[in-house]
Amino acid sequence: MKALLVGLVLTCQVVSLPGSDPGKKVGGPCEGCEAIHESPIAFDQLPSFVQLPGVTWEGKKPLGINGTVYKADGTPAAGVIIYIYHTDETGHYKAKAGAQGWEKRHGSIRGWMRTDANGFYKFGTLRPAPYPGHSDPAHIHVTIKEPGLNEYYIDEFVFDDDPLLTADKRRKLENRGGSGIVKLIDVGNMYKGERNIYLGKNIPNYPAKP
């Protein structure tokens, strides 16, 4: 019986990854990152493409943003979970009636994706507006959960043509996961943009290669 208990204890111990500090979270503190676990679909069943609530072509031009997620060694990263959320066209995080959990804070314009075998992801949405009365550029928040690591945030998606994205604000970007600046191209019925994500880039306490 004693041997069985010891075995159970050892089984439950957390094994730290090479080059990581088991006392620190990868990416540092991240309020709200746990919202990634509120996905209504099991992580292993998530598609690589998601259309966020409210998307319409009636009198509007939605955004279609895609990219590839790469591992630190430069190869495509499959099975990475991506959680995004943003304001509506008035600059507010509006939650639907009866919202629970982080949806009450993040609003209902949010979604989850899982990169495919080639590291590809894509989402469609309406362009968010900046916070009313603030100087922050319009943005899309993004949280990453890769296999074997805790969830962490990377630089928000921001838009190259946003007048609020000044030269000073560009210099201050941390480039967590690589640059989040997206150049939008008008393709007629919508705008398209691309952002590749580089796991570990400028991420505190990211495990070094063994």
PDB file of C-alpha atoms in Angstrom, residues 47-185:
ATOM      1  CA  PRO A  47     -11.160  23.826 -36.313  1.00  0.00           C
ATOM      2  CA  SER A  48      -8.325  25.925 -37.728  1.00  0.00           C
ATOM      3  CA  PHE A  49     -10.858  28.488 -38.983  1.00  0.00           C
ATOM      4  CA  VAL A  50     -13.447  30.342 -36.927  1.00  0.00           C
ATOM      5  CA  GLN A  51     -15.929  33.051 -37.803  1.00  0.00           C
ATOM      6  CA  LEU A  52     -16.590  35.309 -34.840  1.00  0.00           C
ATOM      7  CA  PRO A  53     -20.123  36.364 -33.862  1.00  0.00           C
ATOM      8  CA  GLY A  54     -21.676  39.258 -35.751  1.00  0.00           C
ATOM      9  CA  VAL A  55     -19.889  38.790 -39.057  1.00  0.00           C
ATOM     10  CA  THR A  56     -22.009  40.048 -41.936  1.00  0.00           C
ATOM     11  CA  TRP A  57     -21.498  41.257 -45.492  1.00  0.00           C
ATOM     12  CA  GLU A  58     -24.634  43.388 -45.499  1.00  0.00           C
ATOM     13  CA  GLY A  59     -23.319  46.905 -45.893  1.00  0.00           C
ATOM     14  CA  LYS A  60     -20.012  45.907 -44.273  1.00  0.00           C
ATOM     15  CA  LYS A  61     -16.608  44.557 -45.203  1.00  0.00           C
ATOM     16  CA  PRO A  62     -15.455  41.904 -42.738  1.00  0.00           C
ATOM     17  CA  LEU A  63     -11.833  41.078 -41.976  1.00  0.00           C
ATOM     18  CA  GLY A  64     -10.260  37.763 -42.875  1.00  0.00           C
ATOM     19  CA  ILE A  65      -6.967  37.235 -41.057  1.00  0.00           C
ATOM     20  CA  ASN A  66      -4.799  34.163 -41.378  1.00  0.00           C
ATOM     21  CA  GLY A  67      -1.252  33.023 -40.765  1.00  0.00           C
ATOM     22  CA  THR A  68       1.067  30.235 -39.734  1.00  0.00           C
ATOM     23  CA  VAL A  69       2.289  29.478 -36.236  1.00  0.00           C
ATOM     24  CA  TYR A  70       5.934  28.432 -36.091  1.00  0.00           C
ATOM     25  CA  LYS A  71       7.878  26.613 -33.385  1.00  0.00           C
ATOM     26  CA  ALA A  72      11.081  28.094 -32.009  1.00  0.00           C
ATOM     27  CA  ASP A  73      13.037  25.887 -34.449  1.00  0.00           C
ATOM     28  CA  GLY A  74      11.213  27.396 -37.421  1.00  0.00           C
ATOM     29  CA  THR A  75       8.961  24.445 -38.244  1.00  0.00           C
ATOM     30  CA  PRO A  76       5.157  24.779 -38.390  1.00  0.00           C
ATOM     31  CA  ALA A  77       3.436  24.201 -35.050  1.00  0.00           C
ATOM     32  CA  ALA A  78       0.390  21.943 -35.157  1.00  0.00           C
ATOM     33  CA  GLY A  79      -2.179  21.705 -32.386  1.00  0.00           C
ATOM     34  CA  VAL A  80      -1.680  25.200 -30.939  1.00  0.00           C
ATOM     35  CA  ILE A  81      -4.819  26.715 -29.419  1.00  0.00           C
ATOM     36  CA  ILE A  82      -5.511  30.377 -30.197  1.00  0.00           C
ATOM     37  CA  TYR A  83      -8.105  32.411 -28.296  1.00  0.00           C
ATOM     38  CA  ILE A  84      -9.081  35.878 -29.525  1.00  0.00           C
ATOM     39  CA  TYR A  85     -11.524  38.550 -28.431  1.00  0.00           C
ATOM     40  CA  HIS A  86     -12.123  42.215 -29.212  1.00  0.00           C
ATOM     41  CA  THR A  87     -14.457  45.184 -28.937  1.00  0.00           C
ATOM     42  CA  ASP A  88     -17.426  45.761 -31.175  1.00  0.00           C
ATOM     43  CA  GLU A  89     -17.753  48.556 -33.743  1.00  0.00           C
ATOM     44  CA  THR A  90     -18.427  51.068 -30.953  1.00  0.00           C
ATOM     45  CA  GLY A  91     -15.302  50.165 -28.987  1.00  0.00           C
ATOM     46  CA  HIS A  92     -17.067  48.237 -26.211  1.00  0.00           C
ATOM     47  CA  TYR A  93     -16.838  44.656 -24.971  1.00  0.00           C
ATOM     48  CA  LYS A  94     -20.495  43.694 -25.068  1.00  0.00           C
ATOM     49  CA  ALA A  95     -21.619  40.383 -23.638  1.00  0.00           C
ATOM     50  CA  LYS A  96     -24.835  38.675 -24.577  1.00  0.00           C
ATOM     51  CA  ALA A  97     -27.567  38.160 -22.005  1.00  0.00           C
ATOM     52  CA  GLY A  98     -26.760  35.399 -19.559  1.00  0.00           C
ATOM     53  CA  ALA A  99     -23.013  35.501 -20.249  1.00  0.00           C
ATOM     54  CA  GLN A 100     -20.862  33.531 -17.825  1.00  0.00           C
ATOM     55  CA  GLY A 101     -17.201  33.487 -16.847  1.00  0.00           C
ATOM     56  CA  TRP A 102     -14.785  35.699 -18.736  1.00  0.00           C
ATOM     57  CA  GLU A 103     -17.348  36.426 -21.430  1.00  0.00           C
ATOM     58  CA  LYS A 104     -18.767  39.045 -19.053  1.00  0.00           C
ATOM     59  CA  ARG A 105     -15.440  40.906 -19.274  1.00  0.00           C
ATOM     60  CA  HIS A 106     -14.247  39.978 -22.763  1.00  0.00           C
ATOM     61  CA  GLY A 107     -17.618  40.336 -24.438  1.00  0.00           C
ATOM     62  CA  SER A 108     -19.216  37.890 -26.850  1.00  0.00           C
ATOM     63  CA  ILE A 109     -17.041  38.679 -29.873  1.00  0.00           C
ATOM     64  CA  ARG A 110     -14.529  35.946 -29.210  1.00  0.00           C
ATOM     65  CA  GLY A 111     -13.447  32.617 -30.618  1.00  0.00           C
ATOM     66  CA  TRP A 112     -11.072  29.652 -30.468  1.00  0.00           C
ATOM     67  CA  MET A 113      -8.951  27.948 -33.123  1.00  0.00           C
ATOM     68  CA  ARG A 114      -6.491  25.063 -33.284  1.00  0.00           C
ATOM     69  CA  THR A 115      -3.685  25.166 -35.831  1.00  0.00           C
ATOM     70  CA  ASP A 116      -3.790  22.406 -38.417  1.00  0.00           C
ATOM     71  CA  ALA A 117      -0.969  20.046 -39.383  1.00  0.00           C
ATOM     72  CA  ASN A 118       0.740  22.907 -41.250  1.00  0.00           C
ATOM     73  CA  GLY A 119       0.454  25.374 -38.366  1.00  0.00           C
ATOM     74  CA  PHE A 120      -2.265  27.314 -40.213  1.00  0.00           C
ATOM     75  CA  TYR A 121      -5.035  29.352 -38.588  1.00  0.00           C
ATOM     76  CA  LYS A 122      -7.683  31.760 -39.886  1.00  0.00           C
ATOM     77  CA  PHE A 123     -10.526  33.834 -38.522  1.00  0.00           C
ATOM     78  CA  GLY A 124     -13.201  36.159 -39.842  1.00  0.00           C
ATOM     79  CA  THR A 125     -14.648  39.098 -37.937  1.00  0.00           C
ATOM     80  CA  LEU A 126     -15.730  42.718 -38.191  1.00  0.00           C
ATOM     81  CA  ARG A 127     -13.077  45.327 -37.546  1.00  0.00           C
ATOM     82  CA  PRO A 128     -13.059  46.417 -33.894  1.00  0.00           C
ATOM     83  CA  ALA A 129     -13.132  50.058 -32.856  1.00  0.00           C
ATOM     84  CA  PRO A 130     -10.765  51.684 -30.347  1.00  0.00           C
ATOM     85  CA  TYR A 131     -11.942  52.426 -26.810  1.00  0.00           C
ATOM     86  CA  PRO A 132     -14.058  55.605 -26.837  1.00  0.00           C
ATOM     87  CA  GLY A 133     -12.125  58.599 -25.567  1.00  0.00           C
ATOM     88  CA  HIS A 134      -8.811  56.721 -25.416  1.00  0.00           C
ATOM     89  CA  SER A 135      -5.683  56.873 -27.548  1.00  0.00           C
ATOM     90  CA  ASP A 136      -5.083  53.111 -27.696  1.00  0.00           C
ATOM     91  CA  PRO A 137      -5.237  51.709 -31.241  1.00  0.00           C
ATOM     92  CA  ALA A 138      -8.007  49.283 -32.101  1.00  0.00           C
ATOM     93  CA  HIS A 139      -6.816  45.768 -31.349  1.00  0.00           C
ATOM     94  CA  ILE A 140      -7.638  42.081 -31.063  1.00  0.00           C
ATOM     95  CA  HIS A 141      -6.438  40.319 -27.927  1.00  0.00           C
ATOM     96  CA  VAL A 142      -4.831  36.916 -28.392  1.00  0.00           C
ATOM     97  CA  THR A 143      -3.891  34.112 -26.008  1.00  0.00           C
ATOM     98  CA  ILE A 144      -1.830  31.059 -26.954  1.00  0.00           C
ATOM     99  CA  LYS A 145      -1.864  27.549 -25.470  1.00  0.00           C
ATOM    100  CA  GLU A 146       0.720  25.234 -26.954  1.00  0.00           C
ATOM    101  CA  PRO A 147       1.153  21.587 -25.960  1.00  0.00           C
ATOM    102  CA  GLY A 148       3.025  21.114 -22.686  1.00  0.00           C
ATOM    103  CA  LEU A 149       2.973  24.769 -21.603  1.00  0.00           C
ATOM    104  CA  ASN A 150       0.625  27.073 -19.739  1.00  0.00           C
ATOM    105  CA  GLU A 151      -1.390  29.624 -21.683  1.00  0.00           C
ATOM    106  CA  TYR A 152       0.175  33.058 -22.258  1.00  0.00           C
ATOM    107  CA  TYR A 153      -0.555  36.219 -24.207  1.00  0.00           C
ATOM    108  CA  ILE A 154       1.234  37.543 -27.272  1.00  0.00           C
ATOM    109  CA  ASP A 155       1.107  40.974 -28.909  1.00  0.00           C
ATOM    110  CA  GLU A 156      -2.354  42.051 -29.911  1.00  0.00           C
ATOM    111  CA  PHE A 157      -3.398  42.238 -33.543  1.00  0.00           C
ATOM    112  CA  VAL A 158      -3.275  45.920 -34.506  1.00  0.00           C
ATOM    113  CA  PHE A 159      -3.772  47.545 -37.890  1.00  0.00           C
ATOM    114  CA  ASP A 160      -1.079  49.269 -39.911  1.00  0.00           C
ATOM    115  CA  ASP A 161      -3.493  51.904 -41.257  1.00  0.00           C
ATOM    116  CA  ASP A 162      -4.808  52.877 -37.801  1.00  0.00           C
ATOM    117  CA  PRO A 163      -3.990  56.575 -37.181  1.00  0.00           C
ATOM    118  CA  LEU A 164      -3.810  55.806 -33.447  1.00  0.00           C
ATOM    119  CA  LEU A 165      -0.903  53.426 -34.100  1.00  0.00           C
ATOM    120  CA  THR A 166       1.668  56.206 -33.958  1.00  0.00           C
ATOM    121  CA  ALA A 167       5.403  55.858 -34.465  1.00  0.00           C
ATOM    122  CA  ASP A 168       5.907  56.090 -30.705  1.00  0.00           C
ATOM    123  CA  LYS A 169       3.390  53.287 -30.042  1.00  0.00           C
ATOM    124  CA  ARG A 170       5.026  51.129 -32.717  1.00  0.00           C
ATOM    125  CA  ARG A 171       8.403  51.498 -30.995  1.00  0.00           C
ATOM    126  CA  LYS A 172       6.905  50.419 -27.679  1.00  0.00           C
ATOM    127  CA  LEU A 173       5.422  47.167 -28.990  1.00  0.00           C
ATOM    128  CA  GLU A 174       6.963  44.138 -27.265  1.00  0.00           C
ATOM    129  CA  ASN A 175       6.671  41.873 -30.324  1.00  0.00           C
ATOM    130  CA  ARG A 176       5.686  38.922 -28.169  1.00  0.00           C
ATOM    131  CA  GLY A 177       5.236  36.102 -30.645  1.00  0.00           C
ATOM    132  CA  GLY A 178       6.476  38.418 -33.371  1.00  0.00           C
ATOM    133  CA  SER A 179       4.939  41.590 -34.738  1.00  0.00           C
ATOM    134  CA  GLY A 180       1.180  41.922 -34.374  1.00  0.00           C
ATOM    135  CA  ILE A 181       0.869  44.703 -36.950  1.00  0.00           C
ATOM    136  CA  VAL A 182      -1.441  43.580 -39.743  1.00  0.00           C
ATOM    137  CA  LYS A 183      -1.591  45.223 -43.152  1.00  0.00           C
ATOM    138  CA  LEU A 184      -5.101  44.947 -44.529  1.00  0.00           C
ATOM    139  CA  ILE A 185      -5.746  44.568 -48.249  1.00  0.00           C
TER     140      ILE A 185
END
